[in-house]
């Protein structure tokens, strides 16, 4: 039954054709008895078809079909609507259906104009039937039918408008949900990409420097080479642990993710020591307390310093020194990483693809901070970041 109802809803012309067919059968039964009234059967049939024929198309062309039915209603006044003619036919219900269609599908203005024509035709019909006692009752009955048709049209039209608005809202909500999901996925991918880039770039740079050093000293200074290999192994293990932590976020919900504390600004001291071990002297200057920073700010400080020192190791060249300055005030936290190497912005973009600089800028922007990177006037490279703390 439900499938049939859905099919009927998907094919409304079938239901309208069924209604027109039922009305036609009843009218034909009346038409066969019109001989004794002096009514031509051919005229009766032509008017009936004119009034019932447009019904299957009323949903597709409401205005045109309604006025065709109205024309048939006026025509019957001149063919078999006079005194002694047929007072009421089943096809007259097509006029009420047309009024309902205009109210539900077009609007009140068109329906009101149509109602005026119906009123005029009804009055003419009443004049033609004035000789019969039931004329007043029939007029009242006709107006009741037309009033009921208008009320049903208002109800169905309001329901259709509500359903249409509800469908539009659901589509907008679905589109908005999909857009938010895409934005969330993009942000999460960017965040994971930044984390992986920072971890891998720093670890690999340190490992390459120590591997080169071990290759140069393995014959002349085996102890130094051995320490370099140990540093490579330790750096690789740390990087692998952090990569496993990051990749654990991407596991399924059923899997148990191994969580670990995120690095913060206190890890900058260890970064400076690792960079010194890699052969680049680093001076660390910290003004103010950086131990109780917000988690997001602390992580961003750590990653920006990590990426800046990694770029120093990769691009600054031999004999480079670096300085890391952290300065905290009640309103903001300022970070500056400066080296005196010979690397240029072109070198950084060419070698790394610019992902490191993009990641640092994104980290600062997410927290409402400012970021600046570029060559020093006196040579070298400078990275600056400022994070608001008042909020």
C-alpha positions as a printed Julia matrix, in Angstrom:
391×3 Matrix{Float64}:
   0.0    0.0     0.0
   2.85   2.35    0.82
   4.53   1.63   -2.52
   1.28   2.38   -4.35
   0.91   5.64   -2.41
   4.46   6.67   -3.3
   3.86   5.75   -6.94
   0.67   7.82   -7.03
   2.54  10.74   -5.49
   5.24  10.43   -8.13
   2.64  10.23  -10.95
  -0.11  12.76  -10.05
  -1.52  12.8   -13.59
  -2.73   9.21  -13.12
  -4.84  10.14  -10.09
  -6.29  13.18  -11.87
  -7.1   11.04  -14.91
  -8.84   8.56  -12.61
 -10.97  11.35  -11.13
 -11.82  12.67  -14.59
 -12.77   9.16  -15.74
 -15.12   8.58  -12.79
 -16.84  11.95  -13.36
 -17.15  11.14  -17.07
 -18.85   7.8   -16.37
 -21.45   9.46  -14.15
 -22.01  12.23  -16.7
 -22.48   9.73  -19.51
 -25.17   8.05  -17.48
 -26.91  11.43  -17.17
 -26.33  12.27  -20.84
 -28.12   9.12  -22.02
 -31.29  10.4   -20.4
 -31.23  13.87  -21.98
 -33.35  12.99  -25.02
 -36.59  13.74  -23.26
 -35.21  17.16  -22.18
 -34.41  18.29  -25.68
 -30.64  18.37  -25.04
 -28.31  17.29  -27.84
 -26.09  14.42  -26.74
 -23.24  15.58  -28.99
 -23.3   19.04  -27.36
 -23.49  17.4   -23.96
 -20.46  15.22  -24.76
 -18.42  18.14  -26.17
 -18.97  20.27  -23.08
 -18.21  17.33  -20.78
 -14.92  16.61  -22.53
 -14.0   20.31  -22.47
 -14.52  20.42  -18.7
 -13.0   17.06  -17.77
 -10.28  16.75  -20.42
  -7.88  19.35  -18.85
  -8.01  17.75  -15.36
  -5.02  15.39  -15.85
  -2.83  18.4   -16.71
  -3.99  20.76  -13.95
  -0.81  20.34  -11.83
   1.49  21.1   -14.77
  -0.51  24.03  -16.24
  -2.82  25.23  -13.46
  -3.85  28.55  -14.99
  -4.5   27.33  -18.54
  -6.42  24.21  -17.53
  -8.56  26.17  -15.03
  -9.73  28.63  -17.65
 -10.44  25.83  -20.15
 -12.69  24.23  -17.54
 -14.29  27.64  -16.91
 -14.94  28.05  -20.65
 -16.7   24.67  -20.65
 -18.81  25.79  -17.69
 -19.94  28.95  -19.51
 -20.57  27.0   -22.72
 -22.99  24.62  -21.01
 -25.17  27.6   -20.06
 -25.93  28.05  -23.75
 -26.18  24.36  -24.68
 -28.16  22.69  -21.91
 -28.27  25.05  -18.92
 -31.53  26.81  -19.56
 -34.86  26.23  -17.99
 -35.81  22.61  -18.31
 -32.22  21.65  -18.96
 -29.88  19.69  -16.76
 -29.49  21.63  -13.5
 -26.33  19.98  -12.08
 -23.82  17.6   -13.67
 -20.86  15.71  -12.21
 -18.49  17.55  -14.53
 -19.41  20.77  -12.7
 -17.17  19.56   -9.88
 -14.25  20.27  -12.26
 -14.87  23.98  -11.58
 -14.32  23.41   -7.86
 -11.22  21.34   -8.56
  -9.86  24.14  -10.78
 -10.46  26.69   -8.0
  -8.66  24.45   -5.51
  -5.75  24.09   -7.95
  -5.33  27.84   -8.38
  -5.35  28.48   -4.63
  -2.88  25.67   -3.89
  -0.48  26.07   -6.84
  -0.75  29.68   -8.09
  -1.92  32.01   -5.32
  -4.81  33.99   -3.91
  -4.75  36.75   -6.53
  -5.33  34.43   -9.51
  -7.82  32.41   -7.49
  -9.77  35.57   -6.58
 -10.06  36.62  -10.25
 -11.18  33.11  -11.1
 -13.74  33.22   -8.28
 -15.24  36.39   -9.75
 -15.82  34.58  -13.03
 -17.31  31.65  -11.12
 -19.62  34.03   -9.26
 -20.8   35.6   -12.51
 -21.4   32.21  -14.1
 -23.26  30.95  -11.04
 -25.55  33.97  -11.08
 -26.26  33.44  -14.78
 -26.96  29.79  -14.11
 -29.36  30.77  -11.29
 -31.19  33.15  -13.63
 -31.61  30.36  -16.18
 -32.91  28.03  -13.46
 -35.18  30.62  -11.83
 -38.24  28.67  -12.77
 -37.31  25.83  -10.46
 -37.93  25.91   -6.74
 -34.63  24.28   -5.86
 -32.62  27.06   -7.56
 -31.88  28.91   -4.3
 -30.83  25.72   -2.59
 -28.62  24.75   -5.52
 -26.91  28.15   -5.54
 -26.22  27.82   -1.82
 -24.86  24.33   -2.37
 -22.6   25.54   -5.2
 -21.17  28.32   -3.02
 -20.55  25.81   -0.22
 -18.63  23.56   -2.61
 -16.57  26.48   -3.93
 -15.86  27.7    -0.38
 -14.73  24.22    0.66
 -12.48  24.06   -2.43
 -10.88  27.4    -1.49
 -10.29  26.26    2.1
  -8.72  22.98    0.95
  -6.54  24.88   -1.49
  -5.32  27.16    1.32
  -4.54  24.18    3.53
  -2.73  22.15    0.87
  -0.88  25.23   -0.42
   0.37  26.09    3.08
   1.41  22.47    3.59
   3.27  22.38    0.28
   5.01  25.67    1.09
   6.01  24.33    4.52
   7.34  21.08    3.06
   9.24  22.97    0.37
  10.81  25.28    2.93
  11.64  22.32    5.16
  13.32  20.51    2.26
  15.32  23.63    1.42
  16.44  23.97    5.01
  17.43  20.32    5.15
  19.44  20.72    1.96
  21.14  23.82    3.36
  21.9   22.04    6.62
  23.27  19.04    4.75
  25.41  21.27    2.55
  26.62  23.22    5.57
  27.4   19.99    7.4
  29.39  18.67    4.44
  31.27  21.97    4.15
  32.08  21.97    7.85
  33.24  18.36    7.62
  35.49  19.23    4.67
  36.89  22.25    6.5
  37.51  20.18    9.62
  39.22  17.45    7.6
  41.36  20.02    5.8
  42.37  21.7     9.04
  43.21  18.36   10.64
  45.27  17.29    7.64
  47.12  20.6     7.68
  47.8   20.24   11.41
  49.08  16.69   11.05
  51.17  17.72    8.02
  52.74  20.54   10.04
  53.53  18.23   12.93
  55.02  15.53   10.7
  57.04  18.07    8.77
  58.47  19.62   11.92
  59.33  16.27   13.48
  60.81  14.67   10.36
  62.67  17.74    9.1
  64.38  18.42   12.42
  65.26  14.8    13.14
  66.54  14.06    9.65
  68.64  17.24    9.57
  70.29  16.37   12.88
  70.88  12.79   11.77
  72.43  13.88    8.46
  74.81  16.3    10.18
  75.94  13.67   12.68
  76.24  11.04    9.96
  78.5   13.34    7.94
  80.56  14.05   11.03
  80.87  10.34   11.81
  82.0    9.63    8.26
  84.8   12.22    8.56
  86.01  11.12   12.0
  85.46   7.37   11.96
  89.15   6.68   11.18
  90.9    9.51   12.97
  88.59   9.95   15.99
  86.57   6.78   16.56
  85.21   8.06   19.9
  83.68  11.15   18.24
  82.19   9.01   15.49
  80.75   6.63   18.08
  79.07   9.52   19.92
  77.69  10.8    16.63
  76.18   7.39   15.85
  74.62   7.24   19.32
  73.12  10.69   18.73
  71.75   9.5    15.39
  70.15   6.46   17.03
  68.67   8.5    19.88
  67.33  11.17   17.52
  65.79   8.51   15.28
  64.08   6.81   18.23
  62.66  10.1    19.48
  61.41  11.0    16.01
  59.88   7.55   15.56
  58.09   7.8    18.93
  56.65  11.2    18.04
  55.59  10.01   14.58
  53.8    7.03   16.14
  51.98   9.39   18.47
  50.86  11.56   15.57
  49.82   8.61   13.41
  47.87   7.17   16.33
  45.37   9.97   15.9
  44.51   8.55   12.47
  43.69   5.09   13.78
  40.16   3.76   13.91
  37.99   4.43   16.93
  38.23   0.79   18.01
  42.01   0.94   18.28
  43.63   2.2    21.46
  45.69   5.25   20.67
  48.87   5.72   22.64
  48.85   9.26   23.94
  51.9   11.24   25.0
  52.38  14.78   26.35
  52.76  17.48   23.68
  56.03  19.42   23.75
  55.9   22.98   25.04
  58.12  26.04   25.43
  60.22  24.29   28.07
  61.46  21.93   25.37
  63.27  24.84   23.69
  66.23  24.21   26.05
  66.56  20.65   24.75
  66.25  21.88   21.14
  69.14  24.3    21.74
  71.27  21.51   23.22
  70.56  19.17   20.31
  71.42  21.91   17.82
  74.71  22.57   19.64
  75.42  18.83   19.47
  74.8   19.01   15.73
  77.6   21.58   15.42
  75.73  24.89   15.47
  76.36  27.03   18.58
  73.07  28.31   19.96
  72.6   31.01   22.56
  69.29  30.87   24.42
  67.83  33.97   26.08
  64.59  33.64   28.08
  63.02  36.65   29.79
  60.01  35.83   31.91
  58.27  32.61   32.95
  57.47  30.28   30.03
  56.45  27.23   32.06
  52.74  28.05   32.48
  51.95  29.1    28.93
  48.71  27.9    27.27
  49.16  24.51   25.63
  48.62  25.83   22.1
  51.09  28.69   22.52
  53.7   26.43   24.11
  53.46  23.87   21.31
  53.64  26.57   18.62
  56.72  28.12   20.25
  58.42  24.73   20.35
  57.6   23.9    16.72
  58.62  27.31   15.38
  61.98  27.17   17.18
  62.44  23.58   15.99
  61.79  24.52   12.36
  63.92  27.68   12.54
  66.9   25.79   13.98
  66.39  23.01   11.43
  66.61  25.58    8.63
  69.75  26.98   10.24
  71.37  23.52   10.24
  70.31  22.84    6.63
  70.95  26.19    4.95
  73.13  28.49    7.07
  76.45  26.85    6.26
  79.59  26.21    8.3
  80.61  28.54   11.12
  77.05  29.68   11.77
  75.8   30.69   15.2
  72.19  31.13   16.23
  70.34  33.02   18.95
  66.91  32.14   20.35
  65.15  34.86   22.36
  61.93  34.36   24.31
  60.41  37.39   26.02
  57.17  37.24   27.97
  55.03  40.15   29.18
  51.52  40.1    30.66
  50.03  40.9    27.25
  52.16  38.92   24.79
  54.97  36.49   24.17
  57.66  37.39   21.65
  59.95  34.91   19.94
  62.99  35.61   17.8
  65.41  33.17   16.18
  68.41  34.76   14.44
  71.46  33.24   12.75
  74.44  34.74   10.91
  74.58  32.2     8.09
  74.42  32.85    4.35
  71.06  31.14    3.61
  68.54  33.12    1.56
  64.76  32.87    1.23
  65.23  31.46   -2.28
  67.37  28.66   -0.9
  64.85  27.79    1.77
  61.92  27.67   -0.65
  63.91  25.79   -3.27
  65.19  23.1    -0.92
  62.21  22.57    1.4
  59.35  23.62   -0.83
  58.42  26.37    1.61
  56.4   24.01    3.84
  58.32  24.98    6.95
  57.68  28.7     6.57
  54.03  28.06    5.72
  53.64  25.86    8.78
  55.19  28.46   11.1
  52.95  31.19    9.69
  49.86  29.0    10.08
  50.72  28.19   13.69
  50.94  31.88   14.54
  47.75  32.74   12.64
  45.68  30.03   14.37
  46.42  31.61   17.77
  45.84  35.16   16.57
  49.55  35.95   16.5
  51.9   37.56   14.01
  54.75  35.95   12.11
  57.62  37.37   10.12
  60.58  35.66    8.44
  63.28  37.08    6.22
  66.96  37.91    5.82
  68.76  40.07    8.36
  70.09  43.43    7.1
  73.57  42.43    8.29
  73.39  38.89    6.91
  71.79  35.68    8.03
  68.19  34.8     8.62
  65.64  36.0    11.16
  62.34  34.53   12.36
  59.99  36.54   14.55
  56.65  35.6    16.11
  54.35  37.32   18.57
  51.49  35.62   20.46
  48.82  37.48   22.46
  48.35  36.28   26.05
  45.82  38.75   27.47
  42.79  36.66   26.37
